[in-house]
mmCIF file of N, CA, C and O in Angstrom:
data_model
loop_
_atom_site.group_PDB
_atom_site.id
_atom_site.type_symbol
_atom_site.label_atom_id
_atom_site.label_comp_id
_atom_site.label_asym_id
_atom_site.label_seq_id
_atom_site.Cartn_x
_atom_site.Cartn_y
_atom_site.Cartn_z
ATOM 1 N N UNK C 61 -29.974 -60.268 -31.247
ATOM 2 C CA UNK C 61 -29.408 -60.489 -32.548
ATOM 3 C C UNK C 61 -30.491 -60.607 -33.593
ATOM 4 O O UNK C 61 -31.475 -59.889 -33.582
ATOM 5 N N UNK C 62 -30.318 -61.563 -34.492
ATOM 6 C CA UNK C 62 -31.272 -61.779 -35.578
ATOM 7 C C UNK C 62 -32.319 -62.820 -35.212
ATOM 8 O O UNK C 62 -33.064 -63.265 -36.055
ATOM 9 N N UNK C 63 -32.361 -63.217 -33.973
ATOM 10 C CA UNK C 63 -33.223 -64.285 -33.523
ATOM 11 C C UNK C 63 -34.681 -63.858 -33.525
ATOM 12 O O UNK C 63 -35.014 -62.740 -33.140
ATOM 13 N N UNK C 64 -35.570 -64.761 -33.972
ATOM 14 C CA UNK C 64 -37.006 -64.523 -33.927
ATOM 15 C C UNK C 64 -37.620 -65.595 -33.040
ATOM 16 O O UNK C 64 -37.318 -66.777 -33.188
ATOM 17 N N UNK C 65 -38.473 -65.157 -32.146
ATOM 18 C CA UNK C 65 -39.129 -66.081 -31.221
ATOM 19 C C UNK C 65 -40.612 -65.738 -31.215
ATOM 20 O O UNK C 65 -40.982 -64.598 -30.918
ATOM 21 N N UNK C 66 -41.450 -66.692 -31.586
ATOM 22 C CA UNK C 66 -42.895 -66.494 -31.602
ATOM 23 C C UNK C 66 -43.477 -67.121 -30.332
ATOM 24 O O UNK C 66 -43.221 -68.295 -30.052
ATOM 25 N N UNK C 67 -44.252 -66.325 -29.589
ATOM 26 C CA UNK C 67 -44.826 -66.789 -28.329
ATOM 27 C C UNK C 67 -46.315 -66.492 -28.277
ATOM 28 O O UNK C 67 -46.779 -65.506 -28.858
ATOM 29 N N UNK C 68 -47.026 -67.306 -27.544
ATOM 30 C CA UNK C 68 -48.410 -67.020 -27.205
ATOM 31 C C UNK C 68 -48.418 -66.539 -25.770
ATOM 32 O O UNK C 68 -47.827 -67.172 -24.892
ATOM 33 N N UNK C 69 -49.070 -65.394 -25.536
ATOM 34 C CA UNK C 69 -49.099 -64.813 -24.194
ATOM 35 C C UNK C 69 -50.513 -64.841 -23.630
ATOM 36 O O UNK C 69 -51.492 -64.667 -24.355
ATOM 37 N N UNK C 70 -50.595 -65.047 -22.350
ATOM 38 C CA UNK C 70 -51.839 -64.982 -21.603
ATOM 39 C C UNK C 70 -51.906 -63.620 -20.929
ATOM 40 O O UNK C 70 -50.936 -63.200 -20.287
ATOM 41 N N UNK C 71 -53.022 -62.906 -21.104
ATOM 42 C CA UNK C 71 -53.179 -61.634 -20.406
ATOM 43 C C UNK C 71 -53.645 -61.937 -18.982
ATOM 44 O O UNK C 71 -54.699 -62.499 -18.765
ATOM 45 N N UNK C 72 -52.804 -61.562 -18.029
ATOM 46 C CA UNK C 72 -53.081 -61.734 -16.609
ATOM 47 C C UNK C 72 -53.401 -60.352 -16.044
ATOM 48 O O UNK C 72 -52.507 -59.552 -15.792
ATOM 49 N N UNK C 73 -54.691 -60.056 -15.841
ATOM 50 C CA UNK C 73 -55.086 -58.719 -15.398
ATOM 51 C C UNK C 73 -54.600 -58.408 -13.988
ATOM 52 O O UNK C 73 -54.575 -57.250 -13.594
ATOM 53 N N UNK C 74 -54.168 -59.413 -13.252
ATOM 54 C CA UNK C 74 -53.615 -59.187 -11.921
ATOM 55 C C UNK C 74 -52.117 -58.934 -11.937
ATOM 56 O O UNK C 74 -51.514 -58.623 -10.917
ATOM 57 N N UNK C 75 -51.500 -59.047 -13.111
ATOM 58 C CA UNK C 75 -50.067 -58.843 -13.247
ATOM 59 C C UNK C 75 -49.806 -57.356 -13.507
ATOM 60 O O UNK C 75 -50.111 -56.839 -14.579
ATOM 61 N N UNK C 76 -49.245 -56.687 -12.528
ATOM 62 C CA UNK C 76 -48.924 -55.268 -12.659
ATOM 63 C C UNK C 76 -47.420 -55.035 -12.666
ATOM 64 O O UNK C 76 -46.963 -53.957 -12.275
ATOM 65 N N UNK C 77 -46.665 -56.023 -13.097
ATOM 66 C CA UNK C 77 -45.211 -55.940 -13.073
ATOM 67 C C UNK C 77 -44.727 -54.826 -13.997
ATOM 68 O O UNK C 77 -45.100 -54.755 -15.169
ATOM 69 N N UNK C 78 -43.900 -53.936 -13.438
ATOM 70 C CA UNK C 78 -43.339 -52.816 -14.193
ATOM 71 C C UNK C 78 -41.852 -52.706 -13.893
ATOM 72 O O UNK C 78 -41.402 -53.062 -12.819
ATOM 73 N N UNK C 79 -41.118 -52.174 -14.861
ATOM 74 C CA UNK C 79 -39.712 -51.886 -14.672
ATOM 75 C C UNK C 79 -39.609 -50.693 -13.728
ATOM 76 O O UNK C 79 -40.213 -49.645 -13.992
ATOM 77 N N UNK C 80 -38.869 -50.820 -12.629
ATOM 78 C CA UNK C 80 -38.788 -49.714 -11.671
ATOM 79 C C UNK C 80 -38.044 -48.492 -12.213
ATOM 80 O O UNK C 80 -38.224 -47.389 -11.715
ATOM 81 N N UNK C 81 -37.232 -48.652 -13.251
ATOM 82 C CA UNK C 81 -36.482 -47.532 -13.809
ATOM 83 C C UNK C 81 -37.333 -46.726 -14.793
ATOM 84 O O UNK C 81 -37.415 -45.509 -14.708
ATOM 85 N N UNK C 82 -37.992 -47.425 -15.723
ATOM 86 C CA UNK C 82 -38.737 -46.743 -16.780
ATOM 87 C C UNK C 82 -40.232 -46.658 -16.515
ATOM 88 O O UNK C 82 -40.920 -45.856 -17.133
ATOM 89 N N UNK C 83 -40.742 -47.519 -15.648
ATOM 90 C CA UNK C 83 -42.178 -47.584 -15.410
ATOM 91 C C UNK C 83 -42.939 -48.370 -16.463
ATOM 92 O O UNK C 83 -44.153 -48.508 -16.381
ATOM 93 N N UNK C 84 -42.215 -48.898 -17.472
ATOM 94 C CA UNK C 84 -42.864 -49.657 -18.540
ATOM 95 C C UNK C 84 -43.323 -51.018 -18.037
ATOM 96 O O UNK C 84 -42.691 -51.629 -17.179
ATOM 97 N N UNK C 85 -44.435 -51.495 -18.610
ATOM 98 C CA UNK C 85 -44.906 -52.850 -18.316
ATOM 99 C C UNK C 85 -43.860 -53.861 -18.782
ATOM 100 O O UNK C 85 -43.101 -53.599 -19.702
ATOM 101 N N UNK C 86 -43.871 -55.010 -18.143
ATOM 102 C CA UNK C 86 -42.888 -56.057 -18.419
ATOM 103 C C UNK C 86 -43.606 -57.292 -18.942
ATOM 104 O O UNK C 86 -44.618 -57.714 -18.387
ATOM 105 N N UNK C 87 -43.090 -57.864 -20.016
ATOM 106 C CA UNK C 87 -43.563 -59.141 -20.532
ATOM 107 C C UNK C 87 -42.771 -60.219 -19.805
ATOM 108 O O UNK C 87 -41.541 -60.167 -19.767
ATOM 109 N N UNK C 88 -43.455 -61.190 -19.230
ATOM 110 C CA UNK C 88 -42.783 -62.284 -18.525
ATOM 111 C C UNK C 88 -42.855 -63.521 -19.405
ATOM 112 O O UNK C 88 -43.945 -63.908 -19.842
ATOM 113 N N UNK C 89 -41.688 -64.111 -19.680
ATOM 114 C CA UNK C 89 -41.671 -65.341 -20.478
ATOM 115 C C UNK C 89 -41.257 -66.514 -19.594
ATOM 116 O O UNK C 89 -40.501 -66.357 -18.651
ATOM 117 N N UNK C 90 -41.785 -67.681 -19.920
ATOM 118 C CA UNK C 90 -41.486 -68.888 -19.167
ATOM 119 C C UNK C 90 -40.091 -69.421 -19.451
ATOM 120 O O UNK C 90 -39.384 -68.965 -20.359
ATOM 121 N N UNK C 91 -39.701 -70.408 -18.671
ATOM 122 C CA UNK C 91 -38.343 -70.955 -18.720
ATOM 123 C C UNK C 91 -37.971 -71.513 -20.083
ATOM 124 O O UNK C 91 -36.833 -71.341 -20.537
ATOM 125 N N UNK C 92 -38.902 -72.174 -20.760
ATOM 126 C CA UNK C 92 -38.590 -72.740 -22.079
ATOM 127 C C UNK C 92 -38.253 -71.643 -23.080
ATOM 128 O O UNK C 92 -37.277 -71.741 -23.822
ATOM 129 N N UNK C 93 -39.062 -70.593 -23.101
ATOM 130 C CA UNK C 93 -38.821 -69.472 -24.011
ATOM 131 C C UNK C 93 -37.560 -68.716 -23.613
ATOM 132 O O UNK C 93 -36.795 -68.276 -24.473
ATOM 133 N N UNK C 94 -37.326 -68.567 -22.313
ATOM 134 C CA UNK C 94 -36.118 -67.880 -21.831
ATOM 135 C C UNK C 94 -34.865 -68.621 -22.267
ATOM 136 O O UNK C 94 -33.871 -68.002 -22.654
ATOM 137 N N UNK C 95 -34.902 -69.933 -22.225
ATOM 138 C CA UNK C 95 -33.759 -70.735 -22.669
ATOM 139 C C UNK C 95 -33.483 -70.497 -24.152
ATOM 140 O O UNK C 95 -32.336 -70.308 -24.562
ATOM 141 N N UNK C 96 -34.536 -70.473 -24.974
ATOM 142 C CA UNK C 96 -34.361 -70.228 -26.407
ATOM 143 C C UNK C 96 -33.831 -68.822 -26.670
ATOM 144 O O UNK C 96 -33.012 -68.621 -27.556
ATOM 145 N N UNK C 97 -34.305 -67.839 -25.903
ATOM 146 C CA UNK C 97 -33.919 -66.455 -26.128
ATOM 147 C C UNK C 97 -32.516 -66.147 -25.627
ATOM 148 O O UNK C 97 -31.758 -65.436 -26.280
ATOM 149 N N UNK C 98 -32.146 -66.695 -24.466
ATOM 150 C CA UNK C 98 -30.896 -66.291 -23.819
ATOM 151 C C UNK C 98 -29.897 -67.416 -23.607
ATOM 152 O O UNK C 98 -28.725 -67.146 -23.339
ATOM 153 N N UNK C 99 -30.358 -68.654 -23.627
ATOM 154 C CA UNK C 99 -29.480 -69.778 -23.296
ATOM 155 C C UNK C 99 -29.383 -70.036 -21.801
ATOM 156 O O UNK C 99 -28.708 -70.970 -21.377
ATOM 157 N N UNK C 100 -30.077 -69.233 -20.987
ATOM 158 C CA UNK C 100 -30.051 -69.427 -19.533
ATOM 159 C C UNK C 100 -31.018 -70.537 -19.136
ATOM 160 O O UNK C 100 -32.166 -70.568 -19.577
ATOM 161 N N UNK C 101 -30.553 -71.441 -18.295
ATOM 162 C CA UNK C 101 -31.361 -72.576 -17.837
ATOM 163 C C UNK C 101 -32.284 -72.145 -16.698
ATOM 164 O O UNK C 101 -32.049 -71.116 -16.049
ATOM 165 N N UNK C 102 -33.319 -72.931 -16.418
ATOM 166 C CA UNK C 102 -34.173 -72.616 -15.276
ATOM 167 C C UNK C 102 -33.383 -72.513 -13.964
ATOM 168 O O UNK C 102 -33.675 -71.664 -13.130
ATOM 169 N N UNK C 103 -32.364 -73.357 -13.802
ATOM 170 C CA UNK C 103 -31.547 -73.303 -12.595
ATOM 171 C C UNK C 103 -30.827 -71.958 -12.494
ATOM 172 O O UNK C 103 -30.736 -71.371 -11.413
ATOM 173 N N UNK C 104 -30.301 -71.462 -13.602
ATOM 174 C CA UNK C 104 -29.625 -70.160 -13.603
ATOM 175 C C UNK C 104 -30.613 -69.031 -13.327
ATOM 176 O O UNK C 104 -30.298 -68.066 -12.628
ATOM 177 N N UNK C 105 -31.824 -69.158 -13.844
ATOM 178 C CA UNK C 105 -32.840 -68.129 -13.622
ATOM 179 C C UNK C 105 -33.323 -68.094 -12.176
ATOM 180 O O UNK C 105 -33.797 -67.057 -11.709
ATOM 181 N N UNK C 106 -33.191 -69.196 -11.463
ATOM 182 C CA UNK C 106 -33.607 -69.244 -10.056
ATOM 183 C C UNK C 106 -32.656 -68.479 -9.141
ATOM 184 O O UNK C 106 -32.978 -68.216 -7.992
ATOM 185 N N UNK C 107 -31.469 -68.150 -9.630
ATOM 186 C CA UNK C 107 -30.504 -67.377 -8.848
ATOM 187 C C UNK C 107 -30.131 -66.122 -9.646
ATOM 188 O O UNK C 107 -29.021 -66.007 -10.170
ATOM 189 N N UNK C 108 -31.070 -65.177 -9.750
ATOM 190 C CA UNK C 108 -30.862 -64.033 -10.639
ATOM 191 C C UNK C 108 -29.681 -63.146 -10.255
ATOM 192 O O UNK C 108 -28.980 -62.642 -11.132
ATOM 193 N N UNK C 109 -29.431 -62.970 -8.990
ATOM 194 C CA UNK C 109 -28.331 -62.089 -8.582
ATOM 195 C C UNK C 109 -26.990 -62.701 -8.984
ATOM 196 O O UNK C 109 -26.117 -62.022 -9.508
ATOM 197 N N UNK C 110 -26.837 -63.998 -8.782
ATOM 198 C CA UNK C 110 -25.598 -64.681 -9.149
ATOM 199 C C UNK C 110 -25.354 -64.622 -10.659
ATOM 200 O O UNK C 110 -24.217 -64.517 -11.110
ATOM 201 N N UNK C 111 -26.426 -64.669 -11.453
ATOM 202 C CA UNK C 111 -26.285 -64.763 -12.902
ATOM 203 C C UNK C 111 -26.527 -63.441 -13.634
ATOM 204 O O UNK C 111 -26.613 -63.418 -14.860
ATOM 205 N N UNK C 112 -26.575 -62.348 -12.898
ATOM 206 C CA UNK C 112 -26.846 -61.037 -13.481
ATOM 207 C C UNK C 112 -25.839 -60.664 -14.564
ATOM 208 O O UNK C 112 -26.206 -60.117 -15.598
ATOM 209 N N UNK C 113 -24.573 -60.983 -14.375
ATOM 210 C CA UNK C 113 -23.546 -60.603 -15.341
ATOM 211 C C UNK C 113 -23.306 -61.601 -16.455
ATOM 212 O O UNK C 113 -22.415 -61.421 -17.267
ATOM 213 N N UNK C 114 -24.118 -62.653 -16.542
ATOM 214 C CA UNK C 114 -23.849 -63.706 -17.518
ATOM 215 C C UNK C 114 -24.140 -63.286 -18.960
ATOM 216 O O UNK C 114 -23.581 -63.866 -19.889
ATOM 217 N N UNK C 115 -24.983 -62.298 -19.153
ATOM 218 C CA UNK C 115 -25.298 -61.787 -20.491
ATOM 219 C C UNK C 115 -25.304 -60.260 -20.401
ATOM 220 O O UNK C 115 -25.932 -59.698 -19.504
ATOM 221 N N UNK C 116 -24.625 -59.583 -21.318
ATOM 222 C CA UNK C 116 -24.644 -58.119 -21.291
ATOM 223 C C UNK C 116 -26.079 -57.583 -21.405
ATOM 224 O O UNK C 116 -26.880 -58.098 -22.177
ATOM 225 N N UNK C 117 -26.384 -56.582 -20.611
ATOM 226 C CA UNK C 117 -27.693 -55.947 -20.670
ATOM 227 C C UNK C 117 -28.735 -56.502 -19.724
ATOM 228 O O UNK C 117 -29.836 -55.963 -19.636
ATOM 229 N N UNK C 118 -28.409 -57.584 -19.017
ATOM 230 C CA UNK C 118 -29.383 -58.125 -18.062
ATOM 231 C C UNK C 118 -29.582 -57.145 -16.917
ATOM 232 O O UNK C 118 -28.665 -56.437 -16.509
ATOM 233 N N UNK C 119 -30.789 -57.107 -16.400
ATOM 234 C CA UNK C 119 -31.100 -56.293 -15.226
ATOM 235 C C UNK C 119 -32.037 -57.066 -14.323
ATOM 236 O O UNK C 119 -32.535 -58.133 -14.707
ATOM 237 N N UNK C 120 -32.269 -56.542 -13.139
ATOM 238 C CA UNK C 120 -33.171 -57.189 -12.180
ATOM 239 C C UNK C 120 -34.497 -56.444 -12.131
ATOM 240 O O UNK C 120 -34.532 -55.214 -12.103
ATOM 241 N N UNK C 121 -35.581 -57.203 -12.099
ATOM 242 C CA UNK C 121 -36.919 -56.654 -11.928
ATOM 243 C C UNK C 121 -37.472 -57.230 -10.629
ATOM 244 O O UNK C 121 -37.589 -58.447 -10.490
ATOM 245 N N UNK C 122 -37.792 -56.372 -9.659
ATOM 246 C CA UNK C 122 -38.380 -56.895 -8.423
ATOM 247 C C UNK C 122 -39.832 -57.305 -8.660
ATOM 248 O O UNK C 122 -40.548 -56.676 -9.437
ATOM 249 N N UNK C 123 -40.238 -58.386 -8.008
ATOM 250 C CA UNK C 123 -41.633 -58.825 -8.116
ATOM 251 C C UNK C 123 -42.154 -59.187 -6.736
ATOM 252 O O UNK C 123 -41.391 -59.467 -5.808
ATOM 253 N N UNK C 124 -43.475 -59.188 -6.625
ATOM 254 C CA UNK C 124 -44.127 -59.611 -5.397
ATOM 255 C C UNK C 124 -45.410 -60.334 -5.775
ATOM 256 O O UNK C 124 -46.194 -59.847 -6.589
ATOM 257 N N UNK C 125 -45.570 -61.528 -5.237
ATOM 258 C CA UNK C 125 -46.790 -62.300 -5.431
ATOM 259 C C UNK C 125 -47.372 -62.588 -4.061
ATOM 260 O O UNK C 125 -46.768 -62.251 -3.041
ATOM 261 N N UNK C 126 -48.505 -63.232 -4.042
ATOM 262 C CA UNK C 126 -49.087 -63.620 -2.766
ATOM 263 C C UNK C 126 -48.147 -64.633 -2.113
ATOM 264 O O UNK C 126 -47.900 -65.700 -2.660
ATOM 265 N N UNK C 127 -47.542 -64.264 -1.017
ATOM 266 C CA UNK C 127 -46.685 -65.182 -0.278
ATOM 267 C C UNK C 127 -45.216 -65.182 -0.640
ATOM 268 O O UNK C 127 -44.442 -65.883 -0.003
ATOM 269 N N UNK C 128 -44.792 -64.449 -1.668
ATOM 270 C CA UNK C 128 -43.363 -64.435 -1.977
ATOM 271 C C UNK C 128 -42.991 -63.145 -2.713
ATOM 272 O O UNK C 128 -43.834 -62.433 -3.236
ATOM 273 N N UNK C 129 -41.697 -62.909 -2.740
ATOM 274 C CA UNK C 129 -41.165 -61.770 -3.488
ATOM 275 C C UNK C 129 -39.719 -62.087 -3.844
ATOM 276 O O UNK C 129 -39.128 -63.009 -3.306
ATOM 277 N N UNK C 130 -39.170 -61.324 -4.751
ATOM 278 C CA UNK C 130 -37.798 -61.559 -5.172
ATOM 279 C C UNK C 130 -37.475 -60.756 -6.405
ATOM 280 O O UNK C 130 -38.036 -59.679 -6.624
ATOM 281 N N UNK C 131 -36.580 -61.301 -7.231
ATOM 282 C CA UNK C 131 -36.155 -60.639 -8.457
ATOM 283 C C UNK C 131 -36.225 -61.613 -9.621
ATOM 284 O O UNK C 131 -36.002 -62.806 -9.457
ATOM 285 N N UNK C 132 -36.498 -61.075 -10.795
ATOM 286 C CA UNK C 132 -36.399 -61.817 -12.040
ATOM 287 C C UNK C 132 -35.340 -61.147 -12.897
ATOM 288 O O UNK C 132 -35.227 -59.914 -12.892
ATOM 289 N N UNK C 133 -34.564 -61.946 -13.605
ATOM 290 C CA UNK C 133 -33.670 -61.377 -14.598
ATOM 291 C C UNK C 133 -34.521 -60.849 -15.739
ATOM 292 O O UNK C 133 -35.573 -61.416 -16.071
ATOM 293 N N UNK C 134 -34.087 -59.764 -16.352
ATOM 294 C CA UNK C 134 -34.817 -59.184 -17.479
ATOM 295 C C UNK C 134 -33.836 -58.619 -18.485
ATOM 296 O O UNK C 134 -32.694 -58.301 -18.150
ATOM 297 N N UNK C 135 -34.304 -58.498 -19.697
ATOM 298 C CA UNK C 135 -33.496 -57.953 -20.784
ATOM 299 C C UNK C 135 -34.405 -57.113 -21.672
ATOM 300 O O UNK C 135 -35.592 -57.412 -21.816
ATOM 301 N N UNK C 136 -33.855 -56.072 -22.242
ATOM 302 C CA UNK C 136 -34.610 -55.254 -23.189
ATOM 303 C C UNK C 136 -34.475 -55.871 -24.571
ATOM 304 O O UNK C 136 -33.368 -56.111 -25.055
ATOM 305 N N UNK C 137 -35.599 -56.150 -25.190
ATOM 306 C CA UNK C 137 -35.634 -56.639 -26.564
ATOM 307 C C UNK C 137 -36.006 -55.440 -27.430
ATOM 308 O O UNK C 137 -37.126 -54.925 -27.312
ATOM 309 N N UNK C 138 -35.074 -54.962 -28.253
ATOM 310 C CA UNK C 138 -35.308 -53.710 -28.968
ATOM 311 C C UNK C 138 -36.384 -53.774 -30.050
ATOM 312 O O UNK C 138 -37.024 -52.777 -30.338
ATOM 313 N N UNK C 139 -36.582 -54.939 -30.649
ATOM 314 C CA UNK C 139 -37.592 -55.081 -31.696
ATOM 315 C C UNK C 139 -38.548 -56.202 -31.312
ATOM 316 O O UNK C 139 -38.188 -57.376 -31.360
ATOM 317 N N UNK C 140 -39.757 -55.823 -30.943
ATOM 318 C CA UNK C 140 -40.767 -56.811 -30.596
ATOM 319 C C UNK C 140 -42.100 -56.375 -31.182
ATOM 320 O O UNK C 140 -42.349 -55.182 -31.374
ATOM 321 N N UNK C 141 -42.934 -57.335 -31.463
ATOM 322 C CA UNK C 141 -44.273 -57.053 -31.943
ATOM 323 C C UNK C 141 -45.241 -57.789 -31.039
ATOM 324 O O UNK C 141 -45.190 -59.022 -30.932
ATOM 325 N N UNK C 142 -46.081 -57.040 -30.364
ATOM 326 C CA UNK C 142 -47.085 -57.633 -29.472
ATOM 327 C C UNK C 142 -48.437 -57.150 -29.960
ATOM 328 O O UNK C 142 -48.725 -55.947 -29.938
ATOM 329 N N UNK C 143 -49.251 -58.106 -30.407
ATOM 330 C CA UNK C 143 -50.494 -57.721 -31.053
ATOM 331 C C UNK C 143 -50.138 -56.937 -32.301
ATOM 332 O O UNK C 143 -49.327 -57.351 -33.094
ATOM 333 N N UNK C 144 -50.679 -55.751 -32.454
ATOM 334 C CA UNK C 144 -50.359 -54.923 -33.606
ATOM 335 C C UNK C 144 -49.317 -53.868 -33.323
ATOM 336 O O UNK C 144 -48.987 -53.074 -34.192
ATOM 337 N N UNK C 145 -48.795 -53.833 -32.097
ATOM 338 C CA UNK C 145 -47.845 -52.789 -31.720
ATOM 339 C C UNK C 145 -46.410 -53.301 -31.819
ATOM 340 O O UNK C 145 -46.120 -54.410 -31.409
ATOM 341 N N UNK C 146 -45.533 -52.437 -32.348
ATOM 342 C CA UNK C 146 -44.120 -52.779 -32.451
ATOM 343 C C UNK C 146 -43.287 -51.799 -31.648
ATOM 344 O O UNK C 146 -43.660 -50.637 -31.489
ATOM 345 N N UNK C 147 -42.166 -52.275 -31.129
ATOM 346 C CA UNK C 147 -41.254 -51.429 -30.382
ATOM 347 C C UNK C 147 -40.407 -52.259 -29.452
ATOM 348 O O UNK C 147 -40.398 -53.487 -29.527
ATOM 349 N N UNK C 148 -39.712 -51.579 -28.564
ATOM 350 C CA UNK C 148 -38.887 -52.318 -27.604
ATOM 351 C C UNK C 148 -39.770 -52.778 -26.448
ATOM 352 O O UNK C 148 -40.790 -52.158 -26.143
ATOM 353 N N UNK C 149 -39.355 -53.858 -25.840
ATOM 354 C CA UNK C 149 -40.097 -54.402 -24.707
ATOM 355 C C UNK C 149 -39.106 -54.951 -23.689
ATOM 356 O O UNK C 149 -38.048 -55.457 -24.049
ATOM 357 N N UNK C 150 -39.445 -54.797 -22.433
ATOM 358 C CA UNK C 150 -38.646 -55.383 -21.354
ATOM 359 C C UNK C 150 -39.214 -56.770 -21.093
ATOM 360 O O UNK C 150 -40.409 -56.932 -20.847
ATOM 361 N N UNK C 151 -38.337 -57.760 -21.164
ATOM 362 C CA UNK C 151 -38.748 -59.155 -21.019
ATOM 363 C C UNK C 151 -38.123 -59.723 -19.754
ATOM 364 O O UNK C 151 -36.900 -59.795 -19.634
ATOM 365 N N UNK C 152 -38.977 -60.113 -18.803
ATOM 366 C CA UNK C 152 -38.516 -60.775 -17.583
ATOM 367 C C UNK C 152 -38.490 -62.278 -17.833
ATOM 368 O O UNK C 152 -39.360 -62.826 -18.522
ATOM 369 N N UNK C 153 -37.494 -62.932 -17.276
ATOM 370 C CA UNK C 153 -37.240 -64.350 -17.520
ATOM 371 C C UNK C 153 -37.625 -65.168 -16.293
ATOM 372 O O UNK C 153 -36.934 -65.165 -15.285
ATOM 373 N N UNK C 154 -38.718 -65.883 -16.389
ATOM 374 C CA UNK C 154 -39.183 -66.696 -15.269
ATOM 375 C C UNK C 154 -38.487 -68.057 -15.275
ATOM 376 O O UNK C 154 -38.301 -68.651 -16.336
ATOM 377 N N UNK C 155 -38.149 -68.569 -14.094
ATOM 378 C CA UNK C 155 -37.577 -69.920 -14.037
ATOM 379 C C UNK C 155 -38.651 -71.007 -14.139
ATOM 380 O O UNK C 155 -38.335 -72.190 -14.182
ATOM 381 N N UNK C 156 -39.913 -70.602 -14.211
ATOM 382 C CA UNK C 156 -41.027 -71.544 -14.243
ATOM 383 C C UNK C 156 -41.515 -71.773 -15.664
ATOM 384 O O UNK C 156 -41.478 -70.875 -16.499
ATOM 385 N N UNK C 157 -42.019 -72.967 -15.915
ATOM 386 C CA UNK C 157 -42.656 -73.285 -17.188
ATOM 387 C C UNK C 157 -44.125 -72.916 -17.038
ATOM 388 O O UNK C 157 -44.757 -73.231 -16.028
ATOM 389 N N UNK C 158 -44.677 -72.225 -18.049
ATOM 390 C CA UNK C 158 -46.077 -71.824 -17.990
ATOM 391 C C UNK C 158 -46.959 -72.924 -18.566
ATOM 392 O O UNK C 158 -46.477 -73.997 -18.912
ATOM 393 N N UNK C 159 -48.237 -72.638 -18.714
ATOM 394 C CA UNK C 159 -49.183 -73.618 -19.227
ATOM 395 C C UNK C 159 -48.831 -74.100 -20.625
ATOM 396 O O UNK C 159 -48.037 -73.486 -21.331
ATOM 397 N N UNK C 160 -49.450 -75.174 -21.041
ATOM 398 C CA UNK C 160 -49.131 -75.749 -22.348
ATOM 399 C C UNK C 160 -49.634 -74.885 -23.505
ATOM 400 O O UNK C 160 -49.172 -75.038 -24.625
ATOM 401 N N UNK C 161 -50.559 -73.978 -23.244
ATOM 402 C CA UNK C 161 -51.126 -73.160 -24.304
ATOM 403 C C UNK C 161 -50.494 -71.783 -24.426
ATOM 404 O O UNK C 161 -50.865 -71.017 -25.307
ATOM 405 N N UNK C 162 -49.599 -71.414 -23.531
ATOM 406 C CA UNK C 162 -48.955 -70.103 -23.590
ATOM 407 C C UNK C 162 -47.545 -70.183 -23.017
ATOM 408 O O UNK C 162 -47.245 -71.034 -22.208
ATOM 409 N N UNK C 163 -46.698 -69.267 -23.463
ATOM 410 C CA UNK C 163 -45.289 -69.239 -23.033
ATOM 411 C C UNK C 163 -44.929 -67.909 -22.387
ATOM 412 O O UNK C 163 -43.781 -67.703 -21.991
ATOM 413 N N UNK C 164 -45.884 -66.985 -22.307
ATOM 414 C CA UNK C 164 -45.606 -65.660 -21.760
ATOM 415 C C UNK C 164 -46.834 -65.112 -21.057
ATOM 416 O O UNK C 164 -47.960 -65.584 -21.288
ATOM 417 N N UNK C 165 -46.609 -64.110 -20.213
ATOM 418 C CA UNK C 165 -47.684 -63.410 -19.510
ATOM 419 C C UNK C 165 -47.564 -61.912 -19.765
ATOM 420 O O UNK C 165 -46.509 -61.338 -19.596
ATOM 421 N N UNK C 166 -48.655 -61.321 -20.197
ATOM 422 C CA UNK C 166 -48.736 -59.872 -20.262
ATOM 423 C C UNK C 166 -49.599 -59.433 -19.092
ATOM 424 O O UNK C 166 -50.324 -60.235 -18.512
ATOM 425 N N UNK C 167 -49.517 -58.181 -18.754
ATOM 426 C CA UNK C 167 -50.263 -57.733 -17.593
ATOM 427 C C UNK C 167 -51.210 -56.595 -17.876
ATOM 428 O O UNK C 167 -51.272 -56.072 -18.983
ATOM 429 N N UNK C 168 -51.932 -56.225 -16.844
ATOM 430 C CA UNK C 168 -52.791 -55.061 -16.896
ATOM 431 C C UNK C 168 -54.147 -55.316 -17.521
ATOM 432 O O UNK C 168 -54.425 -56.369 -18.053
ATOM 433 N N UNK C 169 -54.955 -54.297 -17.411
ATOM 434 C CA UNK C 169 -56.293 -54.351 -17.975
ATOM 435 C C UNK C 169 -56.239 -54.079 -19.470
ATOM 436 O O UNK C 169 -55.336 -53.421 -19.955
ATOM 437 N N UNK C 170 -57.228 -54.551 -20.184
ATOM 438 C CA UNK C 170 -57.303 -54.324 -21.633
ATOM 439 C C UNK C 170 -57.569 -52.860 -21.895
ATOM 440 O O UNK C 170 -58.241 -52.189 -21.222
#
């Protein structure tokens, strides 16, 4: 909608998360930011398959970390500005709260 959300993101060069459909990189936001953006609680985000239909346009993004794997709920944000670039971005919704200095993770090398 008309909602504006300002976030600080940490570049995680080990984060290679991509949308399996488009191949685009995915911005991962923490639980606090996800709640503001979607209204979904951390508990709802922990069960992505059960809550997939709770908001129109939600999709699943598979992830794999050291020792675990699963799915994150994600949504396409049609108007986003990251650094100096503007456009649509796929935003994955983490059930975890990130560090106190950042609310999102970007991936890949600079």
